[in-house]
C-alpha positions in Angstrom: 20.3 -1.9 -9.1 20.0 -5.5 -6.7 18.3 -9.0 -8.6 15.1 -9.7 -6.6 14.3 -14.1 -5.4 11.4 -15.1 -6.7 8.5 -14.2 -4.5 7.8 -17.1 -2.2 3.7 -17.6 -2.1 2.9 -20.2 -2.5 -1.5 -19.8 -3.2 -4.5 -19.2 -0.6 -3.9 -19.1 3.2 -6.3 -21.7 4.9 -9.0 -19.4 6.3 -7.3 -18.6 9.5 -5.4 -15.4 10.4 -2.1 -15.5 11.6 -1.0 -12.5 12.9 2.0 -10.8 11.7 5.3 -12.2 13.6 7.7 -9.0 14.0 7.1 -5.9 15.3 8.4 -3.4 13.5 7.1 -0.4 16.5 8.0 -2.8 19.8 10.9 -1.2 21.7 8.6 2.3 21.2 5.6 0.9 22.0 4.4 2.6 26.1 0.9 2.3 28.1 0.2 5.6 27.0 0.4 5.1 23.0 -2.8 5.5 21.2 -4.6 2.4 20.5 -4.3 2.2 16.7 -0.7 2.7 14.8 -2.5 3.5 11.1 -6.2 5.0 10.7 -7.2 5.5 7.3 -10.7 5.6 5.6 -11.9 5.2 1.6 -14.1 3.1 -0.8 -13.6 -0.8 -0.1 -13.9 -2.5 -4.1 -13.7 -5.3 -5.1 -10.7 -6.2 -7.5 -11.0 -8.9 -10.8 -7.4 -8.7 -11.9 -6.0 -10.6 -15.3 -2.7 -11.4 -15.9 -0.5 -12.8 -19.1 -2.2 -10.9 -21.4 -0.2 -10.6 -24.6 -1.4 -7.0 -25.5 -4.4 -4.7 -25.2 -8.3 -6.0 -25.9 -8.4 -5.1 -29.3 -12.2 -4.5 -30.4 -14.7 -6.9 -31.6 -12.5 -9.2 -30.3 -12.8 -11.5 -27.1 -9.1 -11.7 -25.2 -8.0 -14.9 -23.0 -5.8 -14.1 -19.8 -3.2 -16.7 -18.2 -3.9 -15.3 -15.1 -6.8 -14.1 -13.0 -7.6 -13.4 -9.1 -10.1 -11.6 -6.8 -9.8 -9.7 -3.6 -11.0 -6.4 -2.4 -9.5 -3.6 -3.1 -9.2 0.2 -3.3 -7.8 1.5 -0.2 -8.2 -1.9 1.4 -5.0 -2.6 -0.2 -3.4 -0.1 1.7 -4.8 -1.0 4.8 -3.7 -4.8 3.5 -0.6 -3.6 3.3 -0.1 -1.9 6.9 -1.2 -4.6 8.6 1.0 -7.3 6.8 3.8 -5.0 8.0 2.6 -5.3 12.0 1.0 -2.6 12.1 -2.1 -2.1 14.6 -4.1 -0.5 11.3 -7.6 0.6 11.7 -9.9 1.3 8.7 -13.6 3.1 8.6 -15.1 2.3 4.5 -18.8 1.5 4.3 -19.1 -2.0 2.4 -22.0 -3.4 0.4 -24.3 -6.0 2.3 -23.4 -8.1 -1.3 -21.8 -11.1 -1.8 -19.0 -8.7 -2.9 -19.2 -6.6 0.5 -19.1 -9.9 3.3 -16.0 -11.6 1.3 -14.1 -8.1 0.9 -15.1 -7.7 5.2 -14.0 -11.3 6.4 -11.5 -11.1 3.9 -9.8 -7.4 5.8 -11.1 -8.1 9.5 -10.9 -12.4 10.0 -7.6 -12.6 7.1 -5.7 -9.8 8.0 -6.8 -8.8 11.4 -7.8 -5.1 10.3 -10.1 -3.2 13.0 -13.0 -2.9 11.3 -15.4 -0.8 14.4 -15.7 1.7 12.7 -16.7 0.4 9.7 -20.2 -0.5 8.0 -22.4 -3.1 6.5 -25.4 -0.3 3.8 -27.6 -3.1 3.6 -28.6 -2.7 -0.3 -26.1 -1.4 -1.2 -23.9 -3.5 -3.1 -19.7 -3.0 -4.4 -18.3 -1.1 -6.2 -16.1 -3.6 -8.6 -12.6 -2.9 -10.0 -11.3 -5.1 -13.3 -7.3 -5.0 -14.1 -5.8 -6.6 -17.4 -2.5 -5.9 -16.9 0.0 -6.7 -19.6 2.9 -4.6 -21.1 4.0 -3.8 -17.4 0.5 -1.5 -17.4 -2.7 -2.1 -16.5 -6.1 -0.9 -17.8 -9.1 -0.5 -15.2 -12.5 -0.9 -15.6 -14.5 0.4 -12.6 -18.7 0.4 -11.1 -19.8 1.7 -8.6 -23.4 3.5 -7.7 -23.4 6.7 -5.5 -21.3 5.6 -1.5 -24.3 6.2 0.9 -24.6 10.2 2.8 -23.4 9.3 5.3 -19.6 7.9 5.3 -18.1 5.6 8.4 -16.8 7.9 10.9 -14.3 10.3 9.2 -15.1 12.7 11.0 -14.7 10.9 14.0 -10.6 9.7 13.8 -9.9 7.3 16.3 -6.4 8.5 18.1 -3.4 7.0 15.9 0.5 7.3 16.0 0.1 8.6 11.9 -2.7 8.7 9.3 -2.6 7.8 5.8 -4.5 9.6 3.4 -4.9 10.3 -0.1 -5.5 14.3 -1.1 -8.1 15.3 -4.2 -7.4 19.1 -5.6 -10.0 21.4 -4.7 -11.4 18.9 -1.6 -11.2 19.0 1.5 -11.4 16.0 4.0 -12.9 17.6 7.5 -10.9 13.8 9.4 -7.4 14.3 8.3 -7.7 18.2 10.2 -9.6 16.5 12.8 -7.1 13.2 13.1 -3.7 15.7 13.1 -5.2 17.7 15.9 -5.2 14.2 17.9 -1.1 14.1 17.4 -1.9 11.5 14.5 1.1 11.8 11.7 -0.5 11.9 8.7 1.0 10.6 5.1 -0.7 11.9 2.1 -0.6 10.0 -1.4 -2.9 12.2 -4.4 -3.7 11.3 -7.9 -3.9 12.7 -11.6 -5.5 15.4 -11.4 -7.7 16.2 -13.9 -8.6 19.3 -14.0 -5.8 19.9 -15.7 -4.5 23.0 -12.5 -1.9 21.0 -10.9 -2.0 23.7 -8.6 -0.4 23.1 -4.8 -2.8 25.7 -3.5 -5.8 22.9 -4.1 -3.8 20.4 -1.8 -5.6 22.5 1.6 -4.9 18.9 3.7 -1.4 19.0 2.5 -1.0 21.7 5.3 -1.5 18.9 7.7 0.6 16.5 6.6 4.7 15.4 7.7 5.2 13.6 4.4 3.4 14.1 1.2 4.6 10.9 -1.3 3.5 11.9 -5.0 4.7 9.9 -8.4 7.8 11.8 -10.0 5.3 13.5 -12.7 2.7 14.6 -10.9 5.8 16.3 -8.2 7.6 18.5 -11.3 3.5 19.3 -12.4 2.7 20.0 -9.1 6.3 22.1 -8.7 7.1 23.2 -12.5 9.8 21.8 -11.7 12.0 19.9 -15.3 13.3 17.0 -13.1 11.2 14.5 -9.7 14.7 16.0 -7.6 14.4 19.3 -7.7 10.7 18.8 -7.8 10.9 17.6 -4.1 12.9 20.1 -2.9 10.1 22.3 -4.4 7.4 20.8 -1.8 9.0 21.2 1.3 8.4 24.1 1.1 4.6 22.6 1.9 5.4 19.9 3.6 8.2 18.7 5.8 8.9 15.5 4.0 8.6 15.4 0.1 9.1 10.9 -1.6 9.2 11.0 -5.3 8.8 7.9 -6.3 10.9 7.6 -9.9 10.3 3.8 -11.7 12.1 2.1 -12.3 15.4 4.4 -10.8 13.6 4.4 -7.5 12.5 6.9 -5.5 14.9 10.0 -4.4 13.1 11.6 -0.8 14.3 15.2 0.9 13.8 15.9 5.0 13.4 20.3 4.6 13.8 20.1 8.6 16.8 18.8 8.6 18.2 19.1 4.7 19.3 14.8 4.5 18.7 13.7 1.0 18.5 10.7 0.4 17.9 8.0 -3.1 17.4 4.2 -3.2 17.5 2.3 -6.6 14.6 0.4 -7.5 14.9 -3.6 -7.2 15.2 -5.3 -11.0 12.1 -8.0 -10.9 9.6 -9.4 -13.0 6.6 -8.2 -12.4 2.9 -10.2 -12.9 0.3 -7.5 -11.5 1.4 -3.5 -10.5 -2.1 -3.2 -9.2 -1.3 -1.8 -5.6 2.4 -1.1 -5.8 2.3 2.5 -5.2 -0.2 2.0 -1.9 2.4 -0.9 -0.3 5.5 1.7 -1.0 3.3 4.1 1.2 2.0 1.4 3.4 6.3 0.4 3.9 7.6 4.1 3.9 5.0 4.9 7.1 6.1 1.7 8.9 9.8 3.0 8.7 9.1 6.5 9.7 6.9 5.0 13.1 10.0 3.1 13.4 12.2 6.1 13.5 14.4 4.4 10.5 17.3 6.3 9.3 15.7 7.6 5.7 17.8 5.7 3.2 16.2 2.8 5.4 12.3 4.0 4.5 13.5 4.8 1.2 14.7 0.5 0.3 11.9 -1.0 2.4 9.4 0.0 0.7 10.8 -0.2 -3.0 11.5 -4.0 -1.0 8.1 -4.3 -0.1 6.8 -2.4 -3.3 8.9 -4.9 -5.7 7.7 -7.8 -3.7 4.2 -7.4 -4.6 3.9 -7.1 -8.1 5.3 -10.4 -8.6 1.3 -11.4 -7.2 -2.2 -11.2 -8.5 -4.2 -8.3 -6.7 -4.2 -5.6 -5.2 -3.9 -6.1 -1.5 -3.1 -9.6 -1.6 -0.3 -9.3 -3.2 1.4 -7.1 0.1 4.5 -8.9 2.0 4.5 -10.0 4.9 7.7 -10.7 7.6 7.7 -13.7 6.0 8.2 -13.1 2.4 10.8 -10.3 3.1 12.6 -12.4 5.4 13.1 -15.6 2.4 14.4 -12.6 -0.1 16.6 -11.3 2.6 18.4 -15.0 2.9 17.8 -16.3 -0.6 19.3 -13.0 -2.5 22.6 -13.6 0.0 23.2 -16.9 -1.5 24.1 -15.6 -4.5 27.5 -16.1 -5.2 27.4 -12.2 -7.6 24.9 -9.8 -6.1 26.8 -6.5 -5.5 28.0 -6.2 -2.6 27.4 -2.7 -2.4 23.8 -3.5 -2.7 23.5 -6.0 0.0 25.2 -3.1 1.9 21.7 -1.6 1.2 19.5 -3.9 2.7 22.1 -5.1 5.4 19.3 -3.4 8.1 17.4 -6.3 7.3 19.1 -8.3 9.6 18.3 -7.1 12.9 14.3 -7.3 11.8 13.7 -10.3 9.8 14.1 -13.4 12.5 15.8 -16.6 11.4 13.1 -19.1 11.5 9.3 -18.2 12.2 7.9 -19.6 14.7 5.7 -22.0 12.6 4.1 -21.1 8.3 2.2 -17.3 8.0 0.7 -18.7 4.5 -0.6 -15.2 3.9 -3.9 -15.7 1.9 -3.2 -14.0 -1.7 -6.2 -13.6 -4.8 -8.1 -16.4 -6.2 -9.8 -16.9 -9.2 -13.2 -17.9 -7.6 -14.3 -16.7 -4.2 -17.1 -18.0 -2.4 -15.4 -21.6 -1.7 -15.7 -23.4 0.9 -18.0 -22.0 2.1 -20.8 -24.2 4.1 -24.1 -24.7 3.0 
């Protein structure tokens, strides 16, 4: 297991958008490309995150957190992670017309360069909110929100994109997934916990449109009936071309059912501040490597690295690393005399990706305790 340097985030950005300074798809781009690298749709939350709790809150007592941050959450976690890795990202979502909604819209469009032309602000609908409490390496969340607007923004007419990221729901189909696939998008999907307890792959009807499926170990075993996550990954290739199973502290395991290739990469040891959104960052890293046509093991390693860097910052969306953070990590770990040479070789592919020097600093916007500072009267 490779030891990690600390994250290099220096706090909130100035508010000006600085685009990603590495384009992982530069060698593959042509004039005939679709306008977007990745399309996704879903619900944007305002996330309020408390960290530094010694234990879970106890009924009838008051707990004080040593850290707090606010940032866009929900589908914004994935959209921001993709954009910070240099992918042209288009998001369709409904936003409340309250201050929370304005803040989230500005953070995504102006701060991250995410396309919101298929999104809309809904009068009279307040933004959903999630409060997340991180302690003992885990998190507990409380959410509030009204029913979403009756018309979802553009899920039945997705724009052309190289790929789309979807979250599958047992027993439900999302028409936009089939439509995006019909337009040539490569569909990458994860899945949430099956509250029905059925764990029936037939209930994931949209899996037939997916190129890659990325469940965690428990989900993969329950859906396949396998007794170990690696066997579950192999079983999933009967239903999807590429199965990627995350193994928590053990890393991740992937099987390409088209070629029979397998890959396994261990996790990077880090001290986690806040795990919110780490799964989304992992998927974003894997999508990036896949679209860039990297080897399977490199894709897994990159996804794990981006997720590891993300948990060292507050918040879901704004904890996602950019190429400045990835480059700083790569240079820093090479300076340690006691690093395992085999572990360093695992990440040697980064040498051809990250710039030796950035043209200008890119201080990524980070989650902050209070939103709204700096607004003109």
